[in-house]
Coordinates of N, CA and C in Angstrom, one line a residue:
M1 N 5.2 -13.2 34.9 CA 4.3 -13.5 35.0 C 3.6 -13.8 36.4
D2 N 4.4 -14.6 36.8 CA 3.8 -14.6 38.4 C 4.3 -13.8 39.6
L3 N 5.2 -13.1 38.8 CA 5.8 -11.8 39.7 C 4.6 -10.7 39.6
L4 N 4.2 -10.5 38.7 CA 3.2 -9.6 38.4 C 2.2 -10.0 39.0
L5 N 1.4 -10.9 39.0 CA 0.4 -11.6 39.6 C 0.6 -11.0 41.1
A6 N 1.7 -11.6 42.2 CA 2.2 -11.7 43.1 C 2.1 -10.4 43.7
A7 N 2.5 -8.7 42.7 CA 2.8 -7.7 43.1 C 1.3 -7.3 43.2
A8 N -0.2 -7.8 42.0 CA -1.1 -7.1 42.2 C -1.7 -7.4 43.1
R9 N -1.3 -8.9 43.6 CA -2.1 -9.5 44.9 C -1.9 -8.5 46.2
E10 N -0.2 -8.2 46.3 CA 0.1 -7.5 47.5 C -0.4 -6.4 47.7
H11 N -0.8 -5.6 46.4 CA -0.7 -3.8 46.3 C -2.8 -4.1 46.2
G12 N -3.2 -5.0 46.1 CA -5.2 -4.8 45.9 C -5.4 -4.7 44.9
A13 N -4.7 -4.8 43.5 CA -5.1 -3.8 42.3 C -6.1 -4.9 41.8
Q14 N -7.1 -4.7 41.3 CA -8.1 -4.8 40.5 C -8.3 -5.2 39.4
A15 N -7.5 -4.7 38.8 CA -7.4 -4.9 37.1 C -5.7 -4.6 36.8
I16 N -5.5 -5.1 35.5 CA -4.0 -5.2 34.8 C -4.1 -4.4 33.4
Y17 N -3.7 -3.5 33.0 CA -3.0 -3.0 31.9 C -1.6 -3.0 32.1
H18 N -2.1 -4.6 30.1 CA -0.6 -5.2 30.6 C 0.4 -3.9 29.5
G19 N -0.4 -3.2 28.3 CA 0.5 -2.3 27.4 C 0.3 -2.6 26.3
Y20 N 1.4 -3.0 25.7 CA 1.6 -3.8 24.3 C 2.7 -4.7 24.2
G21 N 2.2 -5.8 23.3 CA 3.3 -6.6 23.3 C 3.5 -7.7 24.0
F22 N 4.0 -8.5 24.4 CA 5.1 -9.6 25.5 C 3.3 -10.0 25.8
L23 N 3.2 -9.7 26.9 CA 2.0 -10.5 27.7 C 0.4 -10.1 27.3
S24 N 0.6 -8.6 26.3 CA -0.7 -8.0 25.8 C -0.9 -9.0 24.8
E25 N -0.3 -10.2 24.7 CA -0.3 -11.0 23.2 C -0.8 -12.6 24.0
S26 N -0.7 -12.7 25.3 CA -0.6 -13.7 25.9 C -2.0 -14.3 26.5
A27 N -2.4 -15.1 26.0 CA -4.0 -15.7 26.2 C -3.8 -16.3 27.8
E28 N -2.7 -17.4 28.1 CA -2.0 -17.5 29.6 C -2.5 -16.3 30.5
F29 N -1.6 -15.8 30.2 CA -2.0 -14.3 31.2 C -2.8 -14.2 31.6
A30 N -3.4 -13.8 30.4 CA -5.8 -13.6 30.5 C -5.9 -14.3 31.5
D31 N -5.7 -15.8 31.1 CA -6.4 -16.5 31.9 C -6.1 -16.7 33.6
A32 N -4.6 -16.6 33.7 CA -4.4 -16.8 35.0 C -4.6 -15.3 35.7
C33 N -4.9 -14.2 35.0 CA -5.7 -13.1 35.3 C -7.3 -13.1 36.3
E34 N -7.5 -14.1 35.0 CA -9.2 -14.1 35.4 C -9.4 -15.1 36.5
A35 N -8.2 -16.2 36.4 CA -7.9 -17.2 37.6 C -8.0 -16.6 38.9
A36 N -7.4 -15.6 39.1 CA -7.3 -14.7 40.2 C -8.0 -13.6 40.4
G37 N -8.7 -13.3 39.7 CA -10.2 -12.7 40.1 C -9.3 -11.2 40.1
I38 N -8.5 -11.3 38.8 CA -8.0 -9.7 38.4 C -8.8 -9.5 37.1
A39 N -9.0 -8.4 36.5 CA -9.4 -7.9 35.3 C -8.2 -7.9 33.8
F40 N -8.5 -8.9 33.4 CA -7.3 -8.5 32.1 C -7.9 -7.1 30.9
V41 N -7.5 -6.3 31.3 CA -7.7 -4.9 30.6 C -7.2 -5.2 28.7
G42 N -8.3 -5.7 28.1 CA -8.4 -6.0 27.2 C -8.6 -7.2 26.6
P43 N -7.9 -8.0 25.4 CA -9.3 -9.5 24.5 C -9.4 -10.1 25.7
T44 N -11.1 -11.1 25.3 CA -10.5 -11.8 26.5 C -9.5 -13.3 26.0
P45 N -9.2 -14.2 26.5 CA -9.0 -15.3 26.5 C -8.6 -16.1 25.2
L46 N -10.0 -16.1 24.5 CA -10.3 -16.5 23.4 C -10.2 -16.0 22.4
Q47 N -10.8 -15.0 22.4 CA -10.0 -13.2 21.3 C -8.7 -13.6 21.1
I48 N -7.8 -13.8 21.9 CA -6.6 -13.7 22.1 C -6.2 -14.7 21.3
R49 N -6.6 -16.2 21.4 CA -6.4 -17.1 21.2 C -6.6 -17.2 19.3
E50 N -7.9 -16.8 19.3 CA -8.6 -16.8 17.7 C -7.7 -15.8 17.1
F51 N -7.4 -15.0 17.2 CA -6.9 -13.6 16.5 C -5.4 -14.1 16.0
G52 N -4.7 -14.5 16.7 CA -3.3 -14.6 17.5 C -3.0 -14.9 16.3
L53 N -3.6 -15.5 15.3 CA -3.0 -16.4 14.0 C -3.4 -15.5 12.5
K54 N -3.2 -14.7 12.1 CA -3.6 -14.1 10.9 C -4.5 -14.6 10.2
H55 N -4.2 -16.2 9.9 CA -4.9 -16.8 9.3 C -6.1 -17.0 8.8
R56 N -6.3 -17.4 10.7 CA -7.5 -17.4 11.2 C -8.4 -16.3 11.6
S57 N -7.9 -15.3 11.8 CA -8.3 -14.1 11.7 C -9.3 -14.2 10.6
R58 N -8.3 -14.2 9.0 CA -9.0 -14.7 7.9 C -10.3 -15.3 7.9
E59 N -10.4 -16.3 8.5 CA -10.9 -17.2 8.8 C -12.6 -16.6 9.2
L60 N -12.0 -16.4 10.8 CA -13.6 -15.8 11.6 C -14.0 -14.6 10.7
A61 N -13.5 -13.5 9.9 CA -14.0 -12.8 8.9 C -14.3 -13.2 8.1
A62 N -13.9 -14.0 7.1 CA -15.2 -15.0 5.8 C -16.5 -15.4 6.3
Q63 N -16.4 -16.2 7.6 CA -17.7 -16.5 8.5 C -18.6 -15.2 8.6
A64 N -17.9 -14.3 9.1 CA -18.8 -13.0 9.7 C -19.3 -11.7 8.3
G65 N -18.9 -12.7 7.2 CA -19.3 -11.8 6.2 C -18.5 -10.9 5.5
V66 N -17.1 -10.3 6.1 CA -16.7 -9.5 6.1 C -15.9 -9.2 4.5
P67 N -16.1 -8.4 3.7 CA -15.4 -8.5 2.2 C -13.5 -8.2 2.7
M68 N -13.4 -9.0 1.9 CA -11.7 -9.2 2.1 C -10.8 -9.7 0.5
T69 N -9.8 -8.8 0.7 CA -8.9 -9.4 -0.8 C -9.2 -10.9 -0.9
P70 N -8.5 -10.8 -2.0 CA -8.5 -12.9 -2.2 C -7.2 -12.9 -1.2
G71 N -7.2 -14.3 -0.7 CA -6.1 -14.8 -0.5 C -6.1 -16.4 0.2
T72 N -5.3 -17.4 1.1 CA -5.6 -18.6 0.8 C -5.5 -18.8 2.6
G73 N -5.8 -19.9 3.2 CA -5.0 -20.3 3.7 C -3.9 -20.8 4.0
L74 N -3.9 -21.8 5.3 CA -1.9 -22.1 5.7 C -1.4 -22.9 4.0
L75 N -0.2 -22.2 3.9 CA 0.3 -23.1 2.6 C 1.1 -23.9 3.0
A76 N 0.8 -25.2 2.4 CA 1.4 -26.7 3.0 C 3.1 -26.6 2.0
S77 N 2.9 -25.8 1.2 CA 4.5 -26.2 -0.2 C 4.7 -24.8 -0.8
L78 N 5.7 -25.1 -0.9 CA 6.4 -24.2 -2.6 C 5.3 -23.9 -3.7
G79 N 5.0 -25.2 -4.0 CA 4.3 -25.8 -5.2 C 2.8 -25.3 -4.9
E80 N 1.9 -24.9 -3.9 CA 1.0 -24.5 -3.3 C 0.7 -23.5 -3.6
A81 N 2.2 -22.5 -3.1 CA 1.9 -21.2 -3.4 C 2.6 -20.3 -4.6
L82 N 2.7 -21.2 -5.1 CA 3.0 -21.0 -6.8 C 1.5 -21.0 -7.4
T83 N 0.9 -22.0 -7.3 CA -0.6 -22.5 -7.7 C -1.4 -21.4 -7.5
Q84 N -1.6 -20.7 -6.2 CA -2.1 -19.7 -5.4 C -2.3 -18.2 -5.8
A85 N -1.4 -18.6 -6.0 CA -0.5 -16.5 -6.3 C -1.1 -16.5 -7.7
E86 N -0.5 -17.6 -8.5 CA -1.5 -17.4 -10.0 C -2.7 -17.3 -10.0
R87 N -3.6 -18.0 -9.1 CA -4.7 -17.4 -8.9 C -5.3 -15.8 -8.9
I88 N -4.5 -15.7 -7.6 CA -5.1 -14.5 -6.9 C -4.3 -13.1 -8.1
G89 N -2.8 -13.2 -8.6 CA -2.6 -12.5 -9.6 C -2.0 -11.7 -8.4
Y90 N -0.8 -11.9 -9.4 CA 0.9 -10.7 -9.0 C 0.6 -9.5 -8.9
P91 N 1.1 -8.6 -7.9 CA 1.8 -8.8 -6.8 C 0.7 -9.5 -5.4
V92 N 1.6 -10.2 -5.0 CA 0.7 -10.8 -3.9 C 1.9 -10.3 -2.3
M93 N 1.2 -10.6 -1.6 CA 1.9 -10.5 0.2 C 2.0 -11.6 0.6
L94 N 3.3 -12.3 0.8 CA 3.6 -13.4 1.4 C 3.3 -13.1 3.1
K95 N 2.6 -13.8 3.8 CA 2.9 -13.5 5.4 C 3.0 -14.3 6.3
S96 N 3.8 -14.1 7.3 CA 3.8 -15.4 8.5 C 2.3 -15.0 9.2
T97 N 1.8 -16.2 9.3 CA 0.5 -15.9 9.8 C 1.2 -15.9 11.6
A98 N 2.4 -15.6 12.0 CA 2.1 -15.7 13.3 C 2.7 -14.1 13.7
G99 N 2.9 -13.4 12.5 CA 4.3 -12.3 12.4 C 3.4 -11.4 13.3
G100 N 4.5 -10.7 13.3 CA 3.7 -9.1 13.8 C 5.1 -7.4 13.5
G101 N 4.9 -6.6 13.9 CA 5.7 -5.7 13.8 C 6.5 -5.5 12.4
G102 N 5.8 -6.0 11.2 CA 6.3 -6.1 9.9 C 7.2 -7.0 9.4
I103 N 7.5 -7.8 10.8 CA 8.3 -9.3 10.9 C 7.4 -10.6 10.0
G104 N 8.0 -10.6 8.5 CA 7.4 -12.3 8.1 C 6.3 -11.3 7.2
L105 N 7.1 -10.1 6.5 CA 6.0 -9.6 5.3 C 7.2 -9.8 4.5
S106 N 6.2 -10.0 3.2 CA 7.3 -10.4 1.7 C 6.6 -10.2 0.2
R107 N 6.6 -8.7 -0.2 CA 5.6 -8.7 -1.2 C 6.4 -9.2 -2.2
C108 N 6.1 -10.1 -3.7 CA 6.1 -10.7 -4.4 C 5.5 -10.4 -5.5
E109 N 6.7 -9.8 -6.7 CA 6.0 -9.3 -7.7 C 5.8 -10.6 -9.1
N110 N 6.4 -11.7 -8.7 CA 6.3 -13.0 -9.3 C 6.8 -13.8 -9.0
E111 N 6.7 -15.2 -10.2 CA 7.0 -16.9 -9.4 C 8.7 -16.5 -8.7
A112 N 9.6 -16.2 -9.7 CA 10.8 -16.1 -8.9 C 11.1 -15.2 -7.5
E113 N 10.3 -14.3 -7.5 CA 10.6 -13.6 -5.7 C 9.3 -14.6 -5.0
L114 N 8.7 -15.2 -5.6 CA 8.0 -15.5 -4.2 C 8.4 -16.8 -3.8
T115 N 9.3 -17.6 -5.1 CA 10.2 -18.9 -4.6 C 11.1 -18.7 -3.7
V116 N 12.1 -17.8 -3.5 CA 13.4 -17.1 -3.3 C 12.3 -16.6 -1.8
A117 N 11.4 -16.3 -1.6 CA 10.3 -15.8 -0.4 C 10.3 -16.8 0.8
F118 N 9.8 -17.8 0.2 CA 8.9 -18.8 0.7 C 9.4 -19.0 1.9
D119 N 10.8 -19.9 1.8 CA 11.8 -20.4 2.8 C 11.7 -19.3 4.2
S120 N 12.6 -18.0 3.6 CA 12.9 -16.9 4.1 C 11.8 -16.8 5.1
V121 N 10.3 -16.5 4.7 CA 9.1 -16.3 5.4 C 9.0 -17.1 6.4
Q122 N 9.1 -18.5 6.1 CA 8.2 -19.4 7.1 C 9.7 -19.7 8.2
R123 N 11.1 -19.7 7.9 CA 12.2 -19.3 8.8 C 11.7 -18.6 9.7
M124 N 11.8 -17.0 9.0 CA 11.3 -16.1 10.4 C 10.3 -16.0 11.1
G125 N 9.2 -16.8 10.7 CA 8.0 -17.3 11.5 C 8.4 -18.2 13.0
E126 N 9.2 -18.9 12.3 CA 10.0 -20.3 13.0 C 10.6 -19.4 14.4
H127 N 11.9 -18.6 13.8 CA 12.7 -18.1 15.0 C 12.3 -16.9 15.4
F128 N 11.3 -15.9 15.5 CA 10.4 -14.8 16.3 C 9.2 -15.5 16.6
F129 N 8.5 -16.1 15.9 CA 7.5 -16.8 16.6 C 7.0 -18.1 17.0
R130 N 8.0 -19.0 16.5 CA 7.5 -20.6 16.9 C 6.7 -20.8 16.1
D131 N 6.7 -19.9 15.3 CA 4.9 -20.9 13.4 C 5.7 -20.1 12.2
G132 N 6.1 -21.6 12.0 CA 6.4 -21.1 11.0 C 5.1 -21.5 9.4
G133 N 4.2 -21.1 10.0 CA 3.0 -21.0 8.7 C 3.2 -19.7 8.4
A134 N 2.7 -19.5 6.9 CA 2.8 -18.2 5.9 C 1.6 -18.7 5.0
F135 N 0.9 -17.9 4.8 CA -0.3 -17.4 3.7 C -0.4 -16.3 2.5
I136 N -0.6 -16.2 1.7 CA -0.6 -15.0 0.6 C -2.3 -14.6 0.8
E137 N -1.6 -13.1 0.3 CA -3.1 -12.3 0.1 C -2.3 -11.3 -1.3
R138 N -4.0 -10.9 -1.9 CA -3.4 -10.1 -2.9 C -2.7 -8.6 -2.1
Y139 N -1.6 -8.3 -3.2 CA -1.0 -7.0 -2.6 C -1.6 -5.8 -3.2
V140 N -2.5 -5.0 -2.3 CA -3.2 -3.7 -2.7 C -2.3 -2.4 -2.7
D141 N -2.1 -1.6 -3.8 CA -1.1 -0.6 -3.5 C -2.3 1.0 -3.3
N142 N -1.4 1.4 -2.4 CA -2.3 3.0 -1.5 C -3.2 2.6 -1.3
A143 N -3.5 1.4 -0.5 CA -4.6 1.0 0.5 C -4.8 1.6 1.8
R144 N -5.9 2.1 2.3 CA -5.8 3.2 3.2 C -6.0 2.2 4.2
H145 N -5.4 2.4 5.7 CA -5.4 1.5 6.6 C -6.3 1.9 7.9
V146 N -7.4 1.4 8.2 CA -8.0 2.2 9.2 C -9.0 1.1 10.2
E147 N -8.5 2.0 11.3 CA -8.4 0.5 13.1 C -10.1 1.2 13.3
V148 N -10.8 0.6 13.3 CA -12.3 0.3 14.2 C -11.7 0.0 16.0
Q149 N -11.7 0.7 16.9 CA -11.4 0.3 18.4 C -12.2 0.2 19.2
I150 N -13.1 -0.6 19.4 CA -13.8 -1.4 20.2 C -13.4 -1.3 21.5
F151 N -14.5 -1.2 22.5 CA -14.1 -1.3 24.0 C -15.2 -2.5 25.1
G152 N -15.4 -2.8 25.8 CA -16.1 -3.4 26.9 C -16.0 -2.8 28.0
D153 N -17.0 -2.4 28.5 CA -17.1 -1.6 29.9 C -17.7 -2.1 31.0
G154 N -17.0 -4.1 30.7 CA -18.0 -4.6 32.2 C -19.3 -5.0 32.0
A155 N -19.9 -4.6 31.3 CA -21.2 -4.8 31.1 C -21.8 -4.8 29.8
A156 N -21.7 -4.2 28.8 CA -21.3 -4.4 27.4 C -20.5 -4.2 26.6
A157 N -20.4 -4.5 25.3 CA -19.6 -3.9 24.0 C -20.5 -2.6 23.6
Q158 N -19.6 -1.6 23.9 CA -19.3 -0.2 22.6 C -19.3 -0.8 21.7
P159 N -19.8 -0.7 20.2 CA -19.9 -1.0 19.1 C -19.1 -0.2 18.3
E160 N -18.7 1.1 18.4 CA -17.4 1.5 18.0 C -17.2 2.4 18.8
S161 N -15.8 2.6 19.4 CA -15.1 4.1 20.1 C -14.8 5.2 19.6
H162 N -14.1 4.5 18.4 CA -13.4 6.2 17.6 C -12.6 5.0 16.0
R163 N -12.6 5.6 15.0 CA -11.2 4.8 13.9 C -10.3 5.9 14.6
R164 N -9.1 5.2 14.0 CA -7.7 5.9 13.6 C -7.1 5.5 12.3
N165 N -6.8 6.4 11.6 CA -6.5 6.4 10.3 C -5.0 6.1 10.0
A166 N -4.6 4.8 10.2 CA -2.8 4.2 10.4 C -2.8 3.6 9.2
S167 N -2.8 4.7 8.1 CA -2.8 4.4 6.7 C -0.7 4.4 6.6
A168 N -0.5 5.5 7.1 CA 1.2 5.9 7.4 C 1.5 4.9 8.1
A169 N 1.1 4.6 9.2 CA 1.6 3.5 10.0 C 2.0 2.4 9.5
A170 N 1.1 1.4 9.0 CA 0.7 0.8 8.4 C 2.0 0.5 7.3
A171 N 2.5 1.6 6.5 CA 3.3 1.9 5.7 C 4.6 1.5 6.0
C172 N 4.8 1.8 7.1 CA 6.2 2.1 8.1 C 6.4 1.3 8.9
G173 N 5.4 0.3 9.3 CA 5.8 -0.5 10.1 C 5.5 0.1 11.5
D174 N 5.3 1.5 11.8 CA 5.6 2.7 13.3 C 4.1 2.5 13.6
P175 N 3.6 1.6 15.1 CA 2.6 1.7 15.4 C 1.9 3.2 16.0
Q176 N 1.6 4.3 15.1 CA 0.9 5.4 15.3 C -0.2 5.2 14.1
G177 N -1.2 6.2 14.8 CA -2.2 6.4 14.1 C -2.9 7.6 14.4
A178 N -3.8 8.3 13.5 CA -4.2 9.7 13.3 C -5.7 9.6 13.9
A179 N -6.5 10.2 14.8 CA -7.9 9.9 14.9 C -8.6 10.4 14.0
G180 N -9.4 10.0 13.7 CA -10.8 10.0 12.6 C -9.9 9.6 11.0
G181 N -10.7 8.1 11.0 CA -9.8 7.7 10.0 C -11.1 7.8 8.4
G182 N -12.0 8.6 8.8 CA -12.9 8.7 7.5 C -13.8 7.6 7.5
R183 N -14.8 7.2 6.7 CA -16.1 6.2 6.3 C -15.1 4.9 6.2
T184 N -16.2 4.0 7.0 CA -15.6 2.4 6.8 C -16.7 2.1 5.9
A185 N -16.7 0.9 5.0 CA -17.7 0.4 4.1 C -18.6 -0.5 5.2
G186 N -19.4 -0.8 4.9 CA -20.4 -0.8 6.1 C -21.0 -0.9 6.9
R187 N -20.9 -1.9 8.2 CA -21.5 -1.2 9.6 C -20.5 -1.9 10.6
V188 N -20.6 -1.4 11.7 CA -20.0 -2.4 12.6 C -20.8 -2.5 13.8
R189 N -20.8 -3.7 13.9 CA -21.8 -4.4 14.6 C -21.3 -4.5 16.0
E190 N -22.4 -4.7 16.9 CA -21.8 -5.5 18.6 C -21.0 -6.6 18.4
L191 N -20.3 -6.8 19.2 CA -19.2 -8.1 19.5 C -19.0 -8.1 20.4
P192 N -19.0 -9.5 20.6 CA -19.0 -10.0 22.6 C -17.4 -9.8 22.8
V193 N -17.5 -8.4 23.0 CA -16.1 -8.0 23.5 C -15.3 -8.9 25.3
G194 N -16.5 -8.4 25.7 CA -16.5 -9.6 27.0 C -16.2 -8.5 28.4
R195 N -15.7 -8.3 29.8 CA -15.8 -7.9 30.3 C -14.4 -7.0 30.3
H196 N -14.3 -5.9 30.5 CA -13.1 -4.8 30.4 C -12.2 -4.5 29.0
G197 N -12.4 -5.5 28.3 CA -12.0 -6.0 27.1 C -11.6 -4.5 26.0
G198 N -11.2 -5.0 24.8 CA -10.9 -3.8 24.2 C -10.2 -4.8 23.1
I199 N -10.4 -4.4 22.0 CA -9.8 -5.4 20.6 C -9.5 -4.3 19.1
H200 N -8.8 -4.2 18.6 CA -8.7 -3.5 17.1 C -9.3 -4.1 16.1
L201 N -10.1 -3.3 15.1 CA -10.2 -4.2 14.0 C -10.0 -3.6 12.8
R202 N -9.0 -4.0 12.0 CA -8.3 -3.9 11.4 C -8.6 -3.5 9.8
L203 N -9.2 -3.1 9.4 CA -9.8 -2.9 7.8 C -9.4 -2.1 6.8
G204 N -8.9 -2.6 5.3 CA -7.4 -2.3 4.3 C -9.6 -1.4 3.5
A205 N -9.2 -0.4 3.3 CA -10.2 0.6 2.7 C -9.3 0.5 1.5
L206 N -10.2 0.3 0.7 CA -10.0 0.3 -0.9 C -10.0 1.5 -2.0

């Protein structure tokens, strides 16, 4: 991080585009760029912190009135997971809240599978992301995965740049998608993306 900022200063860079993964998901790096007067081309530090955990993203979506599949907050125990799965209805997806890249996901068809998966998903979260938190969502077969990409231009947010139908990518865990996702339910409102920001809204269209 320090070497990147030093190189940016040495060459008079006005902005840093971070690629994907690693520093692109670091609120600390976004803070450091801001403190150095260098534009971080991506979400604001607050957005990275707020959306870095999936259960928190669900909370924010619920507060904004976004329709969601039934799910839970962070699960305190296997017993709570089993109770909530019974309420939601099987199959369910057990997810690491800090997970990414397909790591920390387990589809569970019944109580026995959830019992086996619970400790495993927590361990993967701790090992790969230093966070063992997990939650449950109802699993939806053959759902479409649509991403709405929103960009800030330094002055205001563009409410919707374009959409990507990433259904195939979501199914195989591959970060690829095709432009033109078709219709999305409801409307995309203007969001405070911030200076030079860019965020993806991932929508599961049933």
